[in-house]
Amino acid sequence: MEFKLFPGGTISGEVRVPGDKSISHRSVMLSSIAEGDSRIRGFLEGEDALATLAALRALGVEIAGPAKGELRVSGVGLAGLRAPSTELDMGNSGTSMRLLSGLLAGQPFASRLTGDASLCRRPMARVMQPLARMGASITAADGDRPPLQIDACRGLQGIHYPMPIASAQVKSCLLLAGLYAEGCTSVTEPAPTRDHTERMLRGFGYEVTRDNDVIQLRGGGRLVGTDIDIPADISSAAFFIVAATIAPGSELLLTHVGVNPTRIGIISILTLMGADITLMNERDVGGEPVADILVRHAPLRGIAIPEDQVPLAIDEFPVLFIAAACAEGRTTLSGAEELRVKESDRIASMAEGLTTLGVRNEPRPDGIVIEGGALGGGVIHTHHDHRIAMAFAVAALRAEREIYVMDCDTVATSFPGFDAMARGLGLQISTQAGQA
Ligand code: S3P
C-alpha cells in the first residue's frame, strides 16, 4: 500500500482517534492473569495489540471480541496460563515481545517468541540480562535478537535493577516477571517513563509502590478482574496535532485523548515551539488522565528540545521532525539515541525523507539538527515503519509538490483507518496498491 498526497489543505473537525496502544497491550496481559472476568472498552484493533491478544489466546485464555473495541477476558489467574502449542508471533510489536518475555519468564512451561523482519532486528539484551539475573533462562537466535527461546522456569528471585536506559518496556517486563518472583522486584528509572503498567496493576488491586525513581512490587499476590476504559492514543493524535498546527486556517478538536503526564512530551515540546494547544475537560478515566485537545494553527519557531522531554515524547519524534521542518529557524534534538532502535532507525529514516523534501538536516548519533524551511515533494521510503509513513503524510500539508509514501502497510499496526480519518479532516490523501 502507498499513500499519494496532494500538497496543501486545512485541518478541521472533531475526531476520536483509536485506542492507546500501550494501554491496549497491558489491558489484555493483566486481565488474562487476573482472577475473574474483565471487560475492556476502547481496545486498539491494530495489528500490534492484536498480536498480544492472539498470544494470550494461544496461552489458553478465553477472550471474546474484539467487537467495536470491546473485549471480554476470562482471567485464568497468575498460575493459569497454559503451554502454547506453537511459537508466538509478535509481528512488528516490540512491546508485545518485551512485555510478554517478562510474563513468560516465570511460567513452568517453555515458549518461543518471534516476529517480523523489523522486530527480529531489534535488541532484546535489555530484557534478557535482568531476567537472567532473576533466574530466567532465555536464549536469542542471533546475539540478542529475536526469536527468543524461553525455558520452563524453575523459580524466579526478585532483584533490584537500576535501569541503564529509560525504557517503559524494560520496566514493565521486570514488573510482570516480578509478579512470579519470590520477594520484591524493583527498578530505578534514570528518567520518568510511561507508567501505564503501574497504574493498571493498581486498578487490578495489586500493590505497586513508587518512591522517587524506584518502582517496586512483591511477587505472589493476586490480580482481580476489573473493567477498563482505554482512552484514545496520544501517539496517534500527535499526527493530527502537528497537522492542525502547521496547516494555516486549521482548528481541530481531538476527543477523549489519554494525557498521562508521562506521555505529553509532544504537547510540551510543540507549546515551546509556539503551538496553540488547549487541554479541555480534563478528567480521570479508570486511573488514567484524559482530556479533549483543541489545536489551532500557529507559526512555529525552532528550539533546542529539552532532554528531559525525550522519554515523554519518544514515539512522537517522526512527526515532531515535520513540525521542526515547518518552523522558523533551527531545531536540535540530542539524548535520543533510542530512536535508532525503534521500528526503524528513526533518525536515519527521517533524515533521508527530510532530505528528499529539500529540508536541510544533520543527523547525529543521538539526535538531529533540522533547519526549518520550504518543503518540496518526492518519494518517501518508510523502512517498514508506521510512524515514518504517517509523519510524511502530514508533511504534505506544507509541501510544494506531491508526496508519495511507499510501503505503508505497517500503519495498520498502530492506526487502522488513518488514511480515511486524515481525509475526513482535510488531508488530500489517497491510498493505492504498492508495486511490490
Ligand atoms: C512502550 C514504550 C516505549 C515506546 C513503545 C511503547 C510501552 O518503548 O517507544 O512504542 O508500551 O511500554 P521504550 O520503553 O523501550 O522506550
Coordinates of C-alpha atoms and ligand atoms in Angstrom, one line a residue:
M1 CA 0.0 0.0 0.0
E2 CA 1.2 3.5 -0.8
F3 CA -0.1 7.0 0.1
K4 CA -0.3 9.7 -2.5
L5 CA -0.7 13.2 -1.1
F6 CA -1.5 16.4 -2.9
P7 CA 0.1 19.5 -1.3
G8 CA -1.8 21.9 0.9
G9 CA -5.0 21.7 2.8
T10 CA -6.6 22.8 6.1
I11 CA -7.4 20.5 9.1
S12 CA -10.7 20.9 10.8
G13 CA -13.4 18.9 12.6
E14 CA -13.7 16.8 15.7
V15 CA -12.4 13.3 16.0
R16 CA -11.6 10.5 18.4
V17 CA -8.5 8.5 17.3
P18 CA -8.2 4.8 18.0
G19 CA -7.3 3.4 21.5
D20 CA -4.0 3.7 23.2
K21 CA -1.6 1.0 22.0
S22 CA 0.5 0.8 25.2
I23 CA -2.7 0.5 27.4
S24 CA -4.3 -2.0 25.0
H25 CA -1.4 -4.4 25.3
R26 CA -1.4 -4.1 29.1
S27 CA -5.2 -4.5 29.4
V28 CA -5.1 -7.9 27.7
M29 CA -2.0 -9.1 29.6
L30 CA -3.2 -8.1 33.0
S31 CA -6.8 -9.2 32.6
S32 CA -5.6 -12.6 31.4
I33 CA -3.7 -13.3 34.6
A34 CA -6.3 -11.8 36.8
E35 CA -8.9 -13.8 38.7
G36 CA -12.4 -13.4 37.2
D37 CA -13.7 -11.6 34.2
S38 CA -12.7 -8.2 32.8
R39 CA -14.4 -6.0 30.3
I40 CA -12.3 -3.8 28.1
R41 CA -13.6 -0.9 26.0
G42 CA -11.7 1.3 23.6
F43 CA -9.2 -1.5 22.7
L44 CA -7.0 -0.7 19.7
E45 CA -7.8 -3.2 16.9
G46 CA -4.4 -2.6 15.3
E47 CA -2.0 -5.4 14.4
D48 CA 0.4 -4.9 17.4
A49 CA -2.3 -5.1 20.1
L50 CA -4.0 -8.0 18.2
A51 CA -0.6 -9.9 18.3
T52 CA -0.7 -9.6 22.1
L53 CA -4.3 -10.8 22.1
A54 CA -3.5 -13.8 19.9
A55 CA -0.6 -14.7 22.1
L56 CA -2.8 -14.7 25.3
R57 CA -5.3 -16.9 23.5
A58 CA -2.5 -19.3 22.5
L59 CA -1.6 -19.4 26.2
G60 CA -5.1 -20.7 27.0
V61 CA -7.0 -17.5 27.9
E62 CA -10.6 -17.2 26.6
I63 CA -11.2 -13.8 25.1
A64 CA -14.4 -12.7 23.4
G65 CA -14.1 -10.0 20.8
P66 CA -12.9 -7.5 19.8
A67 CA -16.2 -6.1 18.6
K68 CA -16.1 -2.3 18.2
G69 CA -13.2 -2.1 20.5
E70 CA -14.8 -4.2 23.2
L71 CA -13.3 -7.4 24.7
R72 CA -14.4 -9.8 27.5
V73 CA -11.5 -11.6 29.0
S74 CA -12.0 -14.6 31.3
G75 CA -8.9 -14.3 33.5
V76 CA -7.1 -17.5 34.5
G77 CA -5.2 -16.2 37.5
L78 CA -1.4 -15.9 37.9
A79 CA -0.9 -19.6 37.7
G80 CA -3.4 -20.4 35.0
L81 CA -1.6 -19.8 31.7
R82 CA -1.0 -23.0 29.6
A83 CA 1.9 -24.0 27.3
P84 CA 1.3 -22.8 23.8
S85 CA 1.3 -25.4 21.0
T86 CA 3.2 -23.2 18.5
E87 CA 5.6 -20.3 18.7
L88 CA 4.1 -16.9 19.4
D89 CA 4.3 -14.4 16.6
M90 CA 4.6 -10.8 17.8
G91 CA 4.6 -9.4 14.3
N92 CA 6.0 -5.9 14.3
S93 CA 5.4 -5.3 18.0
G94 CA 8.4 -4.7 20.3
T95 CA 6.0 -4.0 23.2
S96 CA 4.4 -7.4 22.9
M97 CA 7.8 -9.2 22.7
R98 CA 9.4 -7.3 25.6
L99 CA 6.5 -7.4 28.0
L100 CA 5.5 -10.9 27.2
S101 CA 9.0 -12.1 27.8
G102 CA 8.6 -10.9 31.3
L103 CA 5.3 -12.6 31.8
L104 CA 6.6 -15.9 30.2
A105 CA 9.9 -15.9 32.1
G106 CA 8.1 -17.0 35.2
Q107 CA 6.0 -19.8 33.7
P108 CA 6.5 -23.5 34.3
F109 CA 6.5 -24.2 30.6
A110 CA 8.7 -23.2 27.7
S111 CA 7.8 -20.8 24.9
R112 CA 9.2 -19.2 21.8
L113 CA 8.6 -15.7 20.7
T114 CA 9.2 -14.5 17.1
G115 CA 8.3 -11.5 14.9
D116 CA 8.6 -9.9 11.5
A117 CA 11.9 -8.8 9.9
S118 CA 11.9 -5.4 11.6
L119 CA 11.3 -6.9 15.1
C120 CA 13.9 -9.6 14.5
R121 CA 16.5 -6.8 14.1
R122 CA 15.7 -5.1 17.5
P123 CA 17.8 -5.6 20.6
M124 CA 16.5 -7.8 23.4
A125 CA 19.5 -7.9 25.7
R126 CA 17.9 -5.1 27.7
V127 CA 15.3 -7.5 28.9
M128 CA 17.2 -10.8 28.7
Q129 CA 20.0 -9.6 31.0
P130 CA 17.9 -8.6 34.0
L131 CA 15.5 -11.5 33.5
A132 CA 18.6 -13.8 33.7
R133 CA 19.6 -12.2 36.9
M134 CA 16.1 -13.1 38.3
G135 CA 16.8 -16.7 37.3
A136 CA 15.2 -17.0 33.9
S137 CA 16.8 -18.9 31.1
I138 CA 16.3 -17.1 27.7
T139 CA 18.3 -17.5 24.5
A140 CA 18.1 -15.4 21.4
A141 CA 18.6 -16.7 18.0
D142 CA 21.4 -14.3 17.0
G143 CA 23.2 -12.4 19.7
D144 CA 20.3 -10.6 21.4
R145 CA 17.8 -10.5 18.5
P146 CA 14.6 -12.5 18.3
P147 CA 13.4 -15.2 18.1
L148 CA 13.6 -15.7 21.8
Q149 CA 13.5 -19.2 23.4
I150 CA 12.3 -19.0 27.0
D151 CA 12.9 -22.2 29.0
A152 CA 10.4 -23.6 31.6
C153 CA 11.0 -21.7 34.8
R154 CA 12.3 -23.3 38.0
G155 CA 11.7 -20.2 40.1
L156 CA 12.4 -16.5 39.8
Q157 CA 14.0 -14.4 42.5
G158 CA 13.2 -10.7 42.9
I159 CA 16.0 -8.3 42.2
H160 CA 16.7 -4.6 42.3
Y161 CA 17.5 -3.4 38.8
P162 CA 18.9 0.1 38.1
M163 CA 17.9 0.5 34.5
P164 CA 20.7 1.7 32.2
I165 CA 18.1 3.2 29.8
A166 CA 14.8 5.0 30.4
S167 CA 12.5 2.3 29.0
A168 CA 8.9 1.6 30.0
Q169 CA 9.2 -1.7 28.2
V170 CA 12.1 -2.9 30.3
K171 CA 10.4 -1.6 33.5
S172 CA 7.1 -3.3 32.6
C173 CA 8.8 -6.6 31.6
L174 CA 10.5 -6.8 35.0
L175 CA 7.4 -5.9 36.9
L176 CA 5.5 -8.6 35.1
A177 CA 8.3 -11.1 35.9
G178 CA 8.2 -9.8 39.4
L179 CA 4.6 -11.0 39.9
Y180 CA 6.1 -14.5 39.7
A181 CA 9.2 -13.9 41.7
E182 CA 10.0 -14.6 45.3
G183 CA 10.3 -11.4 47.3
C184 CA 10.4 -7.9 45.9
T185 CA 11.3 -6.8 42.5
S186 CA 12.2 -3.1 41.9
V187 CA 13.6 -0.9 39.2
T188 CA 15.2 2.5 39.3
E189 CA 14.4 4.7 36.3
P190 CA 17.1 7.1 35.0
A191 CA 14.2 9.3 33.9
P192 CA 10.4 9.0 34.1
T193 CA 8.8 6.7 31.5
R194 CA 5.2 5.9 30.8
D195 CA 3.6 4.4 33.9
H196 CA 0.6 2.6 32.5
T197 CA 1.7 -0.8 33.9
E198 CA 1.9 0.5 37.4
R199 CA -1.4 2.3 37.2
M200 CA -3.2 -0.7 35.7
L201 CA -1.7 -3.2 38.2
R202 CA -3.2 -1.0 40.9
G203 CA -6.5 -1.0 39.0
F204 CA -6.5 -4.8 39.3
G205 CA -5.9 -4.5 43.0
Y206 CA -2.2 -5.2 43.0
E207 CA 0.1 -3.1 45.2
V208 CA 2.9 -1.2 43.4
T209 CA 4.9 1.4 45.2
R210 CA 6.8 4.3 43.9
D211 CA 9.5 6.1 46.0
N212 CA 11.1 8.8 43.9
D213 CA 12.6 6.9 40.9
V214 CA 12.2 3.4 42.4
I215 CA 9.2 1.3 41.5
Q216 CA 8.6 -1.9 43.5
L217 CA 6.2 -4.8 43.9
R218 CA 6.2 -8.1 45.8
G219 CA 5.6 -11.3 43.9
G220 CA 2.9 -13.9 44.6
G221 CA -0.2 -11.7 45.1
R222 CA -3.4 -11.7 43.0
L223 CA -5.0 -9.6 40.4
V224 CA -8.8 -9.2 40.5
G225 CA -10.7 -8.8 37.2
T226 CA -12.0 -5.3 36.5
D227 CA -13.4 -3.0 33.8
I228 CA -11.0 -0.9 31.7
D229 CA -11.9 2.1 29.5
I230 CA -8.9 2.8 27.2
P231 CA -8.5 6.4 26.1
A232 CA -7.6 7.5 22.6
D233 CA -3.8 7.2 21.8
I234 CA -2.0 10.5 22.2
S235 CA 0.7 9.0 19.9
S236 CA -1.9 8.7 17.1
A237 CA -3.4 12.1 18.0
A238 CA 0.1 13.5 17.6
F239 CA -0.1 13.3 13.8
F240 CA -3.2 15.5 13.7
I241 CA -1.9 17.8 16.5
V242 CA 1.0 18.6 14.2
A243 CA -1.2 18.6 11.1
A244 CA -3.5 21.3 12.6
T245 CA -0.6 23.3 13.9
I246 CA 1.3 23.5 10.6
A247 CA -1.7 23.9 8.2
P248 CA -2.9 27.6 8.0
G249 CA -6.6 28.1 8.9
S250 CA -6.8 24.8 10.9
E251 CA -8.9 24.2 14.0
L252 CA -9.3 20.7 15.4
L253 CA -10.8 19.0 18.4
L254 CA -9.4 15.6 19.4
T255 CA -11.7 14.0 22.0
H256 CA -11.1 11.6 24.9
V257 CA -7.3 11.5 24.5
G258 CA -5.0 10.0 27.2
V259 CA -2.9 12.8 28.7
N260 CA -0.9 10.8 31.2
P261 CA 1.9 13.1 32.3
T262 CA 4.5 10.5 31.1
R263 CA 3.1 10.8 27.6
I264 CA 2.6 14.5 26.9
G265 CA 6.1 15.5 25.8
I266 CA 4.5 16.2 22.3
I267 CA 2.3 18.9 23.8
S268 CA 5.1 20.4 25.9
I269 CA 7.6 20.5 23.0
L270 CA 5.1 21.9 20.5
T271 CA 4.0 24.5 23.0
L272 CA 7.6 25.6 23.5
M273 CA 7.8 26.0 19.7
G274 CA 4.8 28.3 19.7
A275 CA 1.8 25.9 19.1
D276 CA -1.7 26.8 20.1
I277 CA -2.9 23.7 22.1
T278 CA -5.6 23.7 24.8
L279 CA -6.5 20.8 27.1
M280 CA -10.2 20.9 27.9
N281 CA -12.5 18.9 30.1
E282 CA -9.6 17.2 31.9
R283 CA -10.9 14.1 33.8
D284 CA -9.8 10.8 35.3
V285 CA -10.9 7.6 33.4
G286 CA -10.1 4.4 35.3
G287 CA -6.9 5.8 36.8
E288 CA -5.6 7.5 33.6
P289 CA -5.9 11.2 32.9
V290 CA -8.0 12.0 29.8
A291 CA -8.8 15.3 28.0
D292 CA -10.2 16.8 24.8
I293 CA -7.4 18.6 22.9
L294 CA -8.1 21.8 20.9
V295 CA -5.5 22.7 18.3
R296 CA -5.4 25.8 16.2
H297 CA -2.9 26.7 13.5
A298 CA 0.1 28.7 14.8
P299 CA 3.5 29.6 13.4
L300 CA 6.3 27.6 15.0
R301 CA 9.9 28.5 15.9
G302 CA 12.8 26.2 16.2
I303 CA 14.1 25.2 19.6
A304 CA 16.6 23.1 21.4
I305 CA 14.4 20.2 22.6
P306 CA 14.8 19.8 26.4
E307 CA 16.4 16.3 27.0
D308 CA 14.1 15.6 29.9
Q309 CA 11.2 15.6 27.4
V310 CA 12.7 12.9 25.3
P311 CA 11.3 9.8 27.1
L312 CA 7.9 11.6 27.3
A313 CA 7.7 12.1 23.6
I314 CA 9.7 9.0 22.4
D315 CA 7.2 7.8 19.8
E316 CA 6.3 11.3 18.5
F317 CA 9.7 12.4 17.1
P318 CA 9.0 11.5 13.5
V319 CA 6.0 13.9 13.4
L320 CA 7.9 16.4 15.6
F321 CA 10.6 16.5 13.0
I322 CA 8.0 17.5 10.4
A323 CA 6.9 20.3 12.8
A324 CA 10.6 21.3 13.1
A325 CA 10.9 21.4 9.3
C326 CA 7.9 23.8 9.2
A327 CA 9.3 26.0 12.0
E328 CA 11.3 29.2 11.6
G329 CA 14.9 28.6 12.4
R330 CA 16.8 25.6 13.8
T331 CA 15.6 22.7 16.0
T332 CA 18.1 20.5 17.7
L333 CA 17.4 17.1 19.4
S334 CA 20.0 15.3 21.5
G335 CA 19.9 12.5 24.1
A336 CA 17.6 10.4 21.8
E337 CA 19.8 7.5 20.7
E338 CA 16.9 5.2 21.5
L339 CA 15.3 6.4 18.2
R340 CA 17.8 4.3 16.4
V341 CA 16.3 1.0 17.6
K342 CA 12.6 1.6 17.1
E343 CA 10.6 0.0 14.3
S344 CA 13.3 1.5 12.1
D345 CA 16.3 3.7 12.8
R346 CA 14.1 6.8 13.1
I347 CA 16.9 9.3 12.9
A348 CA 18.1 7.8 9.6
S349 CA 14.7 7.2 8.2
M350 CA 13.5 10.8 8.9
A351 CA 16.8 12.4 7.8
E352 CA 16.5 10.6 4.5
G353 CA 12.9 11.7 3.9
L354 CA 13.5 15.3 5.0
T355 CA 16.4 15.5 2.6
T356 CA 14.1 14.2 -0.2
L357 CA 11.8 17.1 0.6
G358 CA 14.7 19.5 0.5
V359 CA 14.8 20.2 4.2
R360 CA 18.3 20.8 5.5
N361 CA 19.2 18.4 8.3
E362 CA 22.2 16.9 10.1
P363 CA 21.6 13.5 11.7
R364 CA 23.8 12.8 14.8
P365 CA 24.3 9.6 16.8
D366 CA 21.8 10.7 19.4
G367 CA 19.6 13.2 17.6
I368 CA 19.3 15.6 14.7
V369 CA 19.5 19.2 13.7
I370 CA 16.7 20.4 11.4
E371 CA 16.7 23.8 9.6
G372 CA 13.1 24.9 9.1
G373 CA 12.2 26.0 5.5
A374 CA 10.3 25.1 2.4
L375 CA 9.1 21.5 1.8
G376 CA 9.3 20.2 -1.7
G377 CA 7.9 16.8 -2.7
G378 CA 9.0 13.4 -3.8
V379 CA 9.1 9.7 -3.0
I380 CA 9.5 8.7 0.7
H381 CA 10.6 5.3 1.9
T382 CA 9.2 4.3 5.3
H383 CA 11.6 1.5 6.1
H384 CA 8.5 -0.5 7.2
D385 CA 7.9 2.0 10.0
H386 CA 4.3 3.1 10.6
R387 CA 5.2 6.4 12.2
I388 CA 7.5 7.4 9.4
A389 CA 4.6 6.8 6.9
M390 CA 2.1 8.9 8.9
A391 CA 4.7 11.7 9.6
F392 CA 5.4 12.3 5.9
A393 CA 1.7 12.1 5.1
V394 CA 1.2 15.1 7.5
A395 CA 4.2 16.9 5.8
A396 CA 2.1 17.2 2.6
L397 CA 0.0 20.0 4.2
R398 CA 3.0 22.3 3.8
A399 CA 4.7 20.7 0.8
E400 CA 5.0 22.5 -2.6
R401 CA 4.6 19.3 -4.7
E402 CA 3.1 15.8 -4.4
I403 CA 4.5 13.3 -1.9
Y404 CA 4.4 9.6 -2.5
V405 CA 4.9 7.5 0.7
M406 CA 5.9 3.9 -0.2
D407 CA 5.2 0.8 1.8
C408 CA 2.5 2.0 4.2
D409 CA 1.0 -1.4 5.3
T410 CA 2.6 -1.1 8.7
V411 CA 0.3 1.9 9.5
A412 CA -2.2 -0.8 10.4
T413 CA 0.0 -1.9 13.4
S414 CA -1.0 1.2 15.4
F415 CA -3.5 3.3 13.4
P416 CA -6.0 1.3 11.3
G417 CA -8.1 3.7 9.3
F418 CA -5.5 6.5 9.4
D419 CA -6.0 7.4 5.7
A420 CA -9.8 7.7 5.9
M421 CA -9.7 9.7 9.1
A422 CA -7.0 12.0 7.7
R423 CA -9.0 12.5 4.5
G424 CA -12.1 13.4 6.6
L425 CA -10.1 16.1 8.4
G426 CA -8.8 17.7 5.3
L427 CA -5.6 15.9 4.3
Q428 CA -5.5 15.3 0.5
I429 CA -4.5 11.7 0.8
S430 CA -5.4 8.7 -1.4
T431 CA -4.3 5.1 -1.0
Q432 CA -3.2 2.8 -3.8
A433 CA -1.8 -0.7 -4.1
G434 CA 2.0 -0.7 -4.0
Q435 CA 4.3 -2.1 -6.7
A436 CA 5.9 -4.9 -4.7
Ligands
S3P1 C1 6.2 1.4 25.0 C2 7.4 2.0 25.4 C3 8.3 2.8 24.5 C4 7.6 3.1 23.2 C5 6.9 1.9 22.7 C6 5.8 1.5 23.6 C7 5.4 0.7 26.0 O1 9.4 2.0 24.3 O2 8.6 3.5 22.3 O3 6.2 2.3 21.4 O4 4.2 0.4 25.7 O5 5.9 0.4 27.1 P1 10.7 2.0 25.3 O6 10.1 2.0 26.7 O7 11.5 0.9 25.0 O8 11.3 3.4 25.1

